[in-house]
């Protein structure tokens, strides 16, 4: 099992995420960093002694995720983790949580339960939106922390909604999809400096979101529907 982290312009956040892994069961040889072209020199200076290897990835997240898959052989157990993860937590009673102390052990457990497919976690720390169950089916698997058994037939074509496209491909290939809703990802979506949202403004991103949603609607008409938030 390896951990792959795509990152752009987030030195401080990335350092915290790498340290999280190194203090939760992983060794430097397990960690592979996929850097944007703009950040690779800084990342190499800062993190070359903390990870196995640093790769120069394409500037957009679609290209980075496809490069991760191409880099490793079929059948490799890959955990993709964003560069701003603060921890993985287990829901207890009510909205109480406890941090998972050994992430390597936990991720291995996820792969054992999932088999040769794709697994993911509750996207946020609010237990109100979770039934706290392990469940198989066509569930949304967010890419901020997820694991999959590498299959080179899975190629992401959408500039956004990359997690949806990966999930749909694993489903149509007949591979199991496991959502572990009793476990949550601690992170701040779209509020930290750097990252994908720093590349273009709201209107451009809105258009890319729609372009990606249209692609999924055209290619998976029986599996998806369009939902638009009030803010666009």
PDB file of C-alpha atoms in Angstrom:
ATOM      1  CA  UNK A   1       0.000   0.000   0.000  1.00  0.00           C
ATOM      2  CA  UNK A   2       1.204   3.481  -0.868  1.00  0.00           C
ATOM      3  CA  UNK A   3      -0.136   6.967  -0.099  1.00  0.00           C
ATOM      4  CA  UNK A   4      -0.221   9.474  -2.973  1.00  0.00           C
ATOM      5  CA  UNK A   5      -0.673  13.192  -2.249  1.00  0.00           C
ATOM      6  CA  UNK A   6      -1.395  15.641  -5.090  1.00  0.00           C
ATOM      7  CA  UNK A   7      -0.506  19.204  -4.071  1.00  0.00           C
ATOM      8  CA  UNK A   8      -0.226  22.770  -5.329  1.00  0.00           C
ATOM      9  CA  UNK A   9       1.183  25.762  -3.442  1.00  0.00           C
ATOM     10  CA  UNK A  10       0.518  24.538   0.099  1.00  0.00           C
ATOM     11  CA  UNK A  11       3.838  24.073   1.875  1.00  0.00           C
ATOM     12  CA  UNK A  12       2.587  24.504   5.447  1.00  0.00           C
ATOM     13  CA  UNK A  13      -0.551  22.434   5.020  1.00  0.00           C
ATOM     14  CA  UNK A  14       1.302  19.713   3.141  1.00  0.00           C
ATOM     15  CA  UNK A  15       3.948  19.491   5.855  1.00  0.00           C
ATOM     16  CA  UNK A  16       1.221  18.906   8.452  1.00  0.00           C
ATOM     17  CA  UNK A  17      -0.397  16.183   6.321  1.00  0.00           C
ATOM     18  CA  UNK A  18       2.926  14.374   5.820  1.00  0.00           C
ATOM     19  CA  UNK A  19       3.630  14.597   9.549  1.00  0.00           C
ATOM     20  CA  UNK A  20       0.180  13.180  10.244  1.00  0.00           C
ATOM     21  CA  UNK A  21       1.041  10.106   8.176  1.00  0.00           C
ATOM     22  CA  UNK A  22       4.500   9.724   9.713  1.00  0.00           C
ATOM     23  CA  UNK A  23       3.044   9.788  13.219  1.00  0.00           C
ATOM     24  CA  UNK A  24       0.132   7.465  12.408  1.00  0.00           C
ATOM     25  CA  UNK A  25       1.876   4.305  11.237  1.00  0.00           C
ATOM     26  CA  UNK A  26       3.446   5.195   7.896  1.00  0.00           C
ATOM     27  CA  UNK A  27       7.111   5.404   6.898  1.00  0.00           C
ATOM     28  CA  UNK A  28       8.604   7.859   4.399  1.00  0.00           C
ATOM     29  CA  UNK A  29       8.940   5.070   1.809  1.00  0.00           C
ATOM     30  CA  UNK A  30       5.136   4.709   1.789  1.00  0.00           C
ATOM     31  CA  UNK A  31       4.502   8.340   0.815  1.00  0.00           C
ATOM     32  CA  UNK A  32       4.609   9.696  -2.749  1.00  0.00           C
ATOM     33  CA  UNK A  33       4.108  13.382  -3.502  1.00  0.00           C
ATOM     34  CA  UNK A  34       2.663  14.597  -6.812  1.00  0.00           C
ATOM     35  CA  UNK A  35       3.487  18.284  -7.123  1.00  0.00           C
ATOM     36  CA  UNK A  36       2.240  20.946  -9.500  1.00  0.00           C
ATOM     37  CA  UNK A  37       4.959  22.328 -11.819  1.00  0.00           C
ATOM     38  CA  UNK A  38       4.976  25.649  -9.942  1.00  0.00           C
ATOM     39  CA  UNK A  39       5.600  24.034  -6.551  1.00  0.00           C
ATOM     40  CA  UNK A  40       8.026  21.223  -7.314  1.00  0.00           C
ATOM     41  CA  UNK A  41      11.257  23.127  -6.583  1.00  0.00           C
ATOM     42  CA  UNK A  42      10.020  24.343  -3.187  1.00  0.00           C
ATOM     43  CA  UNK A  43       8.553  20.956  -2.339  1.00  0.00           C
ATOM     44  CA  UNK A  44      11.795  19.205  -3.250  1.00  0.00           C
ATOM     45  CA  UNK A  45      13.761  21.467  -0.917  1.00  0.00           C
ATOM     46  CA  UNK A  46      11.292  21.040   1.935  1.00  0.00           C
ATOM     47  CA  UNK A  47      10.105  17.445   1.708  1.00  0.00           C
ATOM     48  CA  UNK A  48      12.678  15.318  -0.151  1.00  0.00           C
ATOM     49  CA  UNK A  49      13.750  13.667   3.122  1.00  0.00           C
ATOM     50  CA  UNK A  50      10.171  13.069   4.303  1.00  0.00           C
ATOM     51  CA  UNK A  51       8.736  11.141   1.343  1.00  0.00           C
ATOM     52  CA  UNK A  52       9.738   8.330  -0.989  1.00  0.00           C
ATOM     53  CA  UNK A  53       9.611  10.352  -4.207  1.00  0.00           C
ATOM     54  CA  UNK A  54       8.351  13.655  -5.586  1.00  0.00           C
ATOM     55  CA  UNK A  55       6.811  13.626  -9.074  1.00  0.00           C
ATOM     56  CA  UNK A  56       6.004  16.592 -11.277  1.00  0.00           C
ATOM     57  CA  UNK A  57       2.303  16.330 -12.068  1.00  0.00           C
ATOM     58  CA  UNK A  58       0.213  18.175 -14.672  1.00  0.00           C
ATOM     59  CA  UNK A  59      -1.163  21.517 -13.460  1.00  0.00           C
ATOM     60  CA  UNK A  60      -4.804  20.405 -13.125  1.00  0.00           C
ATOM     61  CA  UNK A  61      -6.164  17.828 -10.686  1.00  0.00           C
ATOM     62  CA  UNK A  62      -7.458  15.519 -13.449  1.00  0.00           C
ATOM     63  CA  UNK A  63      -3.939  15.110 -14.810  1.00  0.00           C
ATOM     64  CA  UNK A  64      -2.469  14.598 -11.355  1.00  0.00           C
ATOM     65  CA  UNK A  65      -4.941  11.844 -10.480  1.00  0.00           C
ATOM     66  CA  UNK A  66      -4.355  10.063 -13.796  1.00  0.00           C
ATOM     67  CA  UNK A  67      -0.588  10.287 -13.313  1.00  0.00           C
ATOM     68  CA  UNK A  68      -0.917   8.653  -9.898  1.00  0.00           C
ATOM     69  CA  UNK A  69      -2.705   5.682 -11.473  1.00  0.00           C
ATOM     70  CA  UNK A  70      -0.227   5.424 -14.363  1.00  0.00           C
ATOM     71  CA  UNK A  71       2.799   5.580 -12.050  1.00  0.00           C
ATOM     72  CA  UNK A  72       1.969   2.398 -10.138  1.00  0.00           C
ATOM     73  CA  UNK A  73       1.298  -1.140 -11.438  1.00  0.00           C
ATOM     74  CA  UNK A  74      -2.179  -2.582 -11.742  1.00  0.00           C
ATOM     75  CA  UNK A  75      -3.314  -4.088  -8.478  1.00  0.00           C
ATOM     76  CA  UNK A  76      -1.385  -1.613  -6.313  1.00  0.00           C
ATOM     77  CA  UNK A  77      -3.318  -0.509  -3.246  1.00  0.00           C
ATOM     78  CA  UNK A  78      -3.352   3.286  -3.462  1.00  0.00           C
ATOM     79  CA  UNK A  79      -4.594   5.737  -0.869  1.00  0.00           C
ATOM     80  CA  UNK A  80      -5.102   9.208  -2.312  1.00  0.00           C
ATOM     81  CA  UNK A  81      -4.995  11.935   0.303  1.00  0.00           C
ATOM     82  CA  UNK A  82      -5.338  15.679  -0.160  1.00  0.00           C
ATOM     83  CA  UNK A  83      -2.639  17.992   1.148  1.00  0.00           C
ATOM     84  CA  UNK A  84      -4.800  19.570   3.877  1.00  0.00           C
ATOM     85  CA  UNK A  85      -5.957  16.571   5.929  1.00  0.00           C
ATOM     86  CA  UNK A  86      -5.916  17.046   9.689  1.00  0.00           C
ATOM     87  CA  UNK A  87      -6.920  13.535  10.716  1.00  0.00           C
ATOM     88  CA  UNK A  88      -9.325  10.633  10.300  1.00  0.00           C
ATOM     89  CA  UNK A  89     -11.885  10.243  13.089  1.00  0.00           C
ATOM     90  CA  UNK A  90     -14.335   7.559  14.185  1.00  0.00           C
ATOM     91  CA  UNK A  91     -17.866   8.572  15.155  1.00  0.00           C
ATOM     92  CA  UNK A  92     -18.942   7.503  18.639  1.00  0.00           C
ATOM     93  CA  UNK A  93     -22.308   8.170  20.272  1.00  0.00           C
ATOM     94  CA  UNK A  94     -24.048  11.347  19.193  1.00  0.00           C
ATOM     95  CA  UNK A  95     -21.593  13.659  17.500  1.00  0.00           C
ATOM     96  CA  UNK A  96     -18.602  12.562  19.586  1.00  0.00           C
ATOM     97  CA  UNK A  97     -15.472  11.440  17.749  1.00  0.00           C
ATOM     98  CA  UNK A  98     -12.125   9.835  18.443  1.00  0.00           C
ATOM     99  CA  UNK A  99      -9.085  10.092  16.178  1.00  0.00           C
ATOM    100  CA  UNK A 100      -7.900   6.928  14.431  1.00  0.00           C
ATOM    101  CA  UNK A 101      -4.450   6.378  16.003  1.00  0.00           C
ATOM    102  CA  UNK A 102      -2.924   4.076  13.357  1.00  0.00           C
ATOM    103  CA  UNK A 103      -3.881   5.141   9.842  1.00  0.00           C
ATOM    104  CA  UNK A 104      -1.847   2.433   8.137  1.00  0.00           C
ATOM    105  CA  UNK A 105      -3.667  -0.274  10.060  1.00  0.00           C
ATOM    106  CA  UNK A 106      -7.013   1.399   9.401  1.00  0.00           C
ATOM    107  CA  UNK A 107      -6.393   1.790   5.665  1.00  0.00           C
ATOM    108  CA  UNK A 108      -5.324  -1.848   5.422  1.00  0.00           C
ATOM    109  CA  UNK A 109      -8.589  -2.805   7.126  1.00  0.00           C
ATOM    110  CA  UNK A 110     -10.492  -0.756   4.530  1.00  0.00           C
ATOM    111  CA  UNK A 111      -8.779  -2.618   1.679  1.00  0.00           C
ATOM    112  CA  UNK A 112      -9.500  -5.982   3.318  1.00  0.00           C
ATOM    113  CA  UNK A 113     -13.195  -5.128   3.572  1.00  0.00           C
ATOM    114  CA  UNK A 114     -13.373  -3.639   0.083  1.00  0.00           C
ATOM    115  CA  UNK A 115     -11.568  -6.270  -1.978  1.00  0.00           C
ATOM    116  CA  UNK A 116     -10.433  -5.079  -5.402  1.00  0.00           C
ATOM    117  CA  UNK A 117     -12.515  -1.923  -5.555  1.00  0.00           C
ATOM    118  CA  UNK A 118     -12.819   1.575  -4.129  1.00  0.00           C
ATOM    119  CA  UNK A 119     -13.465   2.777  -0.580  1.00  0.00           C
ATOM    120  CA  UNK A 120     -14.100   6.115   1.058  1.00  0.00           C
ATOM    121  CA  UNK A 121     -15.181   7.877   4.235  1.00  0.00           C
ATOM    122  CA  UNK A 122     -17.701  10.410   5.479  1.00  0.00           C
ATOM    123  CA  UNK A 123     -16.587  13.735   3.967  1.00  0.00           C
ATOM    124  CA  UNK A 124     -16.990  15.824   7.120  1.00  0.00           C
ATOM    125  CA  UNK A 125     -17.077  15.647  10.912  1.00  0.00           C
ATOM    126  CA  UNK A 126     -20.826  16.214  11.257  1.00  0.00           C
ATOM    127  CA  UNK A 127     -22.441  12.932  12.318  1.00  0.00           C
ATOM    128  CA  UNK A 128     -25.897  14.352  11.545  1.00  0.00           C
ATOM    129  CA  UNK A 129     -25.274  13.586   7.864  1.00  0.00           C
ATOM    130  CA  UNK A 130     -23.983  10.052   8.508  1.00  0.00           C
ATOM    131  CA  UNK A 131     -25.675   6.749   9.338  1.00  0.00           C
ATOM    132  CA  UNK A 132     -22.308   5.528  10.692  1.00  0.00           C
ATOM    133  CA  UNK A 133     -22.547   2.317   8.678  1.00  0.00           C
ATOM    134  CA  UNK A 134     -20.283   0.357   6.322  1.00  0.00           C
ATOM    135  CA  UNK A 135     -22.215  -0.006   3.065  1.00  0.00           C
ATOM    136  CA  UNK A 136     -21.606  -1.188  -0.487  1.00  0.00           C
ATOM    137  CA  UNK A 137     -23.162   0.359  -3.581  1.00  0.00           C
ATOM    138  CA  UNK A 138     -23.047   3.394  -5.851  1.00  0.00           C
ATOM    139  CA  UNK A 139     -22.151   5.905  -3.163  1.00  0.00           C
ATOM    140  CA  UNK A 140     -20.238   9.153  -3.551  1.00  0.00           C
ATOM    141  CA  UNK A 141     -16.595   8.532  -2.637  1.00  0.00           C
ATOM    142  CA  UNK A 142     -14.829  11.829  -2.045  1.00  0.00           C
ATOM    143  CA  UNK A 143     -11.197  11.940  -3.178  1.00  0.00           C
ATOM    144  CA  UNK A 144      -9.868  13.970  -0.246  1.00  0.00           C
ATOM    145  CA  UNK A 145      -9.088  10.610   1.381  1.00  0.00           C
ATOM    146  CA  UNK A 146      -9.972   7.416  -0.452  1.00  0.00           C
ATOM    147  CA  UNK A 147      -8.402   4.112  -1.398  1.00  0.00           C
ATOM    148  CA  UNK A 148      -8.570   1.942  -4.494  1.00  0.00           C
ATOM    149  CA  UNK A 149      -6.945  -1.086  -6.052  1.00  0.00           C
ATOM    150  CA  UNK A 150      -5.312   0.367  -9.138  1.00  0.00           C
ATOM    151  CA  UNK A 151      -6.969  -0.399 -12.480  1.00  0.00           C
ATOM    152  CA  UNK A 152      -5.448   1.250 -15.554  1.00  0.00           C
ATOM    153  CA  UNK A 153      -8.795   1.088 -17.354  1.00  0.00           C
ATOM    154  CA  UNK A 154     -10.000   3.859 -15.046  1.00  0.00           C
ATOM    155  CA  UNK A 155      -9.056   7.189 -16.653  1.00  0.00           C
ATOM    156  CA  UNK A 156     -10.544  10.455 -15.434  1.00  0.00           C
ATOM    157  CA  UNK A 157     -11.796  12.675 -18.260  1.00  0.00           C
ATOM    158  CA  UNK A 158     -13.525  15.459 -16.332  1.00  0.00           C
ATOM    159  CA  UNK A 159     -11.637  18.620 -15.245  1.00  0.00           C
ATOM    160  CA  UNK A 160     -13.763  18.700 -12.060  1.00  0.00           C
ATOM    161  CA  UNK A 161     -15.987  16.069 -10.430  1.00  0.00           C
ATOM    162  CA  UNK A 162     -13.018  13.705 -10.622  1.00  0.00           C
ATOM    163  CA  UNK A 163     -14.232  11.734  -7.614  1.00  0.00           C
ATOM    164  CA  UNK A 164     -17.627  11.152  -9.260  1.00  0.00           C
ATOM    165  CA  UNK A 165     -16.057   9.981 -12.509  1.00  0.00           C
ATOM    166  CA  UNK A 166     -13.715   7.543 -10.746  1.00  0.00           C
ATOM    167  CA  UNK A 167     -16.585   6.150  -8.697  1.00  0.00           C
ATOM    168  CA  UNK A 168     -18.797   5.658 -11.758  1.00  0.00           C
ATOM    169  CA  UNK A 169     -16.039   3.825 -13.596  1.00  0.00           C
ATOM    170  CA  UNK A 170     -15.378   1.428 -10.731  1.00  0.00           C
ATOM    171  CA  UNK A 171     -19.114   0.782 -10.518  1.00  0.00           C
ATOM    172  CA  UNK A 172     -19.576   0.085 -14.233  1.00  0.00           C
ATOM    173  CA  UNK A 173     -16.540  -2.237 -14.171  1.00  0.00           C
ATOM    174  CA  UNK A 174     -18.379  -4.296 -11.561  1.00  0.00           C
ATOM    175  CA  UNK A 175     -15.941  -3.532  -8.779  1.00  0.00           C
ATOM    176  CA  UNK A 176     -17.094  -3.100  -5.159  1.00  0.00           C
ATOM    177  CA  UNK A 177     -17.510   0.397  -3.730  1.00  0.00           C
ATOM    178  CA  UNK A 178     -17.426   0.667   0.050  1.00  0.00           C
ATOM    179  CA  UNK A 179     -18.425   3.763   2.004  1.00  0.00           C
ATOM    180  CA  UNK A 180     -17.340   3.710   5.647  1.00  0.00           C
ATOM    181  CA  UNK A 181     -19.734   6.309   6.994  1.00  0.00           C
ATOM    182  CA  UNK A 182     -18.674   5.693  10.577  1.00  0.00           C
ATOM    183  CA  UNK A 183     -15.349   7.408   9.875  1.00  0.00           C
ATOM    184  CA  UNK A 184     -14.858  11.061   8.977  1.00  0.00           C
ATOM    185  CA  UNK A 185     -12.238  13.223   7.263  1.00  0.00           C
ATOM    186  CA  UNK A 186     -11.136  16.327   9.134  1.00  0.00           C
ATOM    187  CA  UNK A 187     -10.316  19.082   6.649  1.00  0.00           C
ATOM    188  CA  UNK A 188     -11.479  22.521   5.501  1.00  0.00           C
ATOM    189  CA  UNK A 189     -12.838  22.272   1.978  1.00  0.00           C
ATOM    190  CA  UNK A 190     -12.105  25.204  -0.352  1.00  0.00           C
ATOM    191  CA  UNK A 191     -11.183  27.600   2.486  1.00  0.00           C
ATOM    192  CA  UNK A 192      -7.410  27.099   2.764  1.00  0.00           C
ATOM    193  CA  UNK A 193      -5.004  29.131   0.640  1.00  0.00           C
ATOM    194  CA  UNK A 194      -3.445  27.436  -2.376  1.00  0.00           C
ATOM    195  CA  UNK A 195      -4.823  24.283  -3.897  1.00  0.00           C
ATOM    196  CA  UNK A 196      -7.034  23.889  -6.938  1.00  0.00           C
ATOM    197  CA  UNK A 197      -9.234  26.880  -6.134  1.00  0.00           C
ATOM    198  CA  UNK A 198      -6.280  29.261  -6.437  1.00  0.00           C
ATOM    199  CA  UNK A 199      -5.923  28.534 -10.166  1.00  0.00           C
ATOM    200  CA  UNK A 200      -9.092  30.241 -11.387  1.00  0.00           C
ATOM    201  CA  UNK A 201     -11.940  32.413 -10.153  1.00  0.00           C
ATOM    202  CA  UNK A 202     -15.489  31.449  -9.226  1.00  0.00           C
ATOM    203  CA  UNK A 203     -16.995  31.925 -12.694  1.00  0.00           C
ATOM    204  CA  UNK A 204     -14.334  29.822 -14.412  1.00  0.00           C
ATOM    205  CA  UNK A 205     -14.693  27.099 -11.831  1.00  0.00           C
ATOM    206  CA  UNK A 206     -18.484  27.186 -12.157  1.00  0.00           C
ATOM    207  CA  UNK A 207     -18.144  26.617 -15.911  1.00  0.00           C
ATOM    208  CA  UNK A 208     -15.729  23.727 -15.346  1.00  0.00           C
ATOM    209  CA  UNK A 209     -18.138  22.202 -12.845  1.00  0.00           C
ATOM    210  CA  UNK A 210     -20.957  22.394 -15.376  1.00  0.00           C
ATOM    211  CA  UNK A 211     -18.762  21.003 -18.171  1.00  0.00           C
ATOM    212  CA  UNK A 212     -17.874  18.045 -15.955  1.00  0.00           C
ATOM    213  CA  UNK A 213     -21.455  17.464 -14.849  1.00  0.00           C
ATOM    214  CA  UNK A 214     -22.614  17.533 -18.491  1.00  0.00           C
ATOM    215  CA  UNK A 215     -19.989  14.915 -19.386  1.00  0.00           C
ATOM    216  CA  UNK A 216     -21.238  12.618 -16.627  1.00  0.00           C
ATOM    217  CA  UNK A 217     -24.870  13.144 -17.632  1.00  0.00           C
ATOM    218  CA  UNK A 218     -24.075  12.307 -21.253  1.00  0.00           C
ATOM    219  CA  UNK A 219     -22.026   9.203 -20.447  1.00  0.00           C
ATOM    220  CA  UNK A 220     -23.905   7.809 -17.428  1.00  0.00           C
ATOM    221  CA  UNK A 221     -27.528   8.895 -18.001  1.00  0.00           C
ATOM    222  CA  UNK A 222     -28.969   6.073 -15.874  1.00  0.00           C
ATOM    223  CA  UNK A 223     -26.683   6.666 -12.896  1.00  0.00           C
ATOM    224  CA  UNK A 224     -26.502  10.426 -12.310  1.00  0.00           C
ATOM    225  CA  UNK A 225     -28.705  13.511 -12.199  1.00  0.00           C
ATOM    226  CA  UNK A 226     -27.941  17.227 -12.127  1.00  0.00           C
ATOM    227  CA  UNK A 227     -28.307  19.225  -8.919  1.00  0.00           C
ATOM    228  CA  UNK A 228     -27.313  22.887  -8.834  1.00  0.00           C
ATOM    229  CA  UNK A 229     -26.725  24.851  -5.630  1.00  0.00           C
ATOM    230  CA  UNK A 230     -28.283  28.268  -5.172  1.00  0.00           C
ATOM    231  CA  UNK A 231     -24.867  29.922  -5.545  1.00  0.00           C
ATOM    232  CA  UNK A 232     -24.387  28.239  -8.908  1.00  0.00           C
TER     233      UNK A 232
END
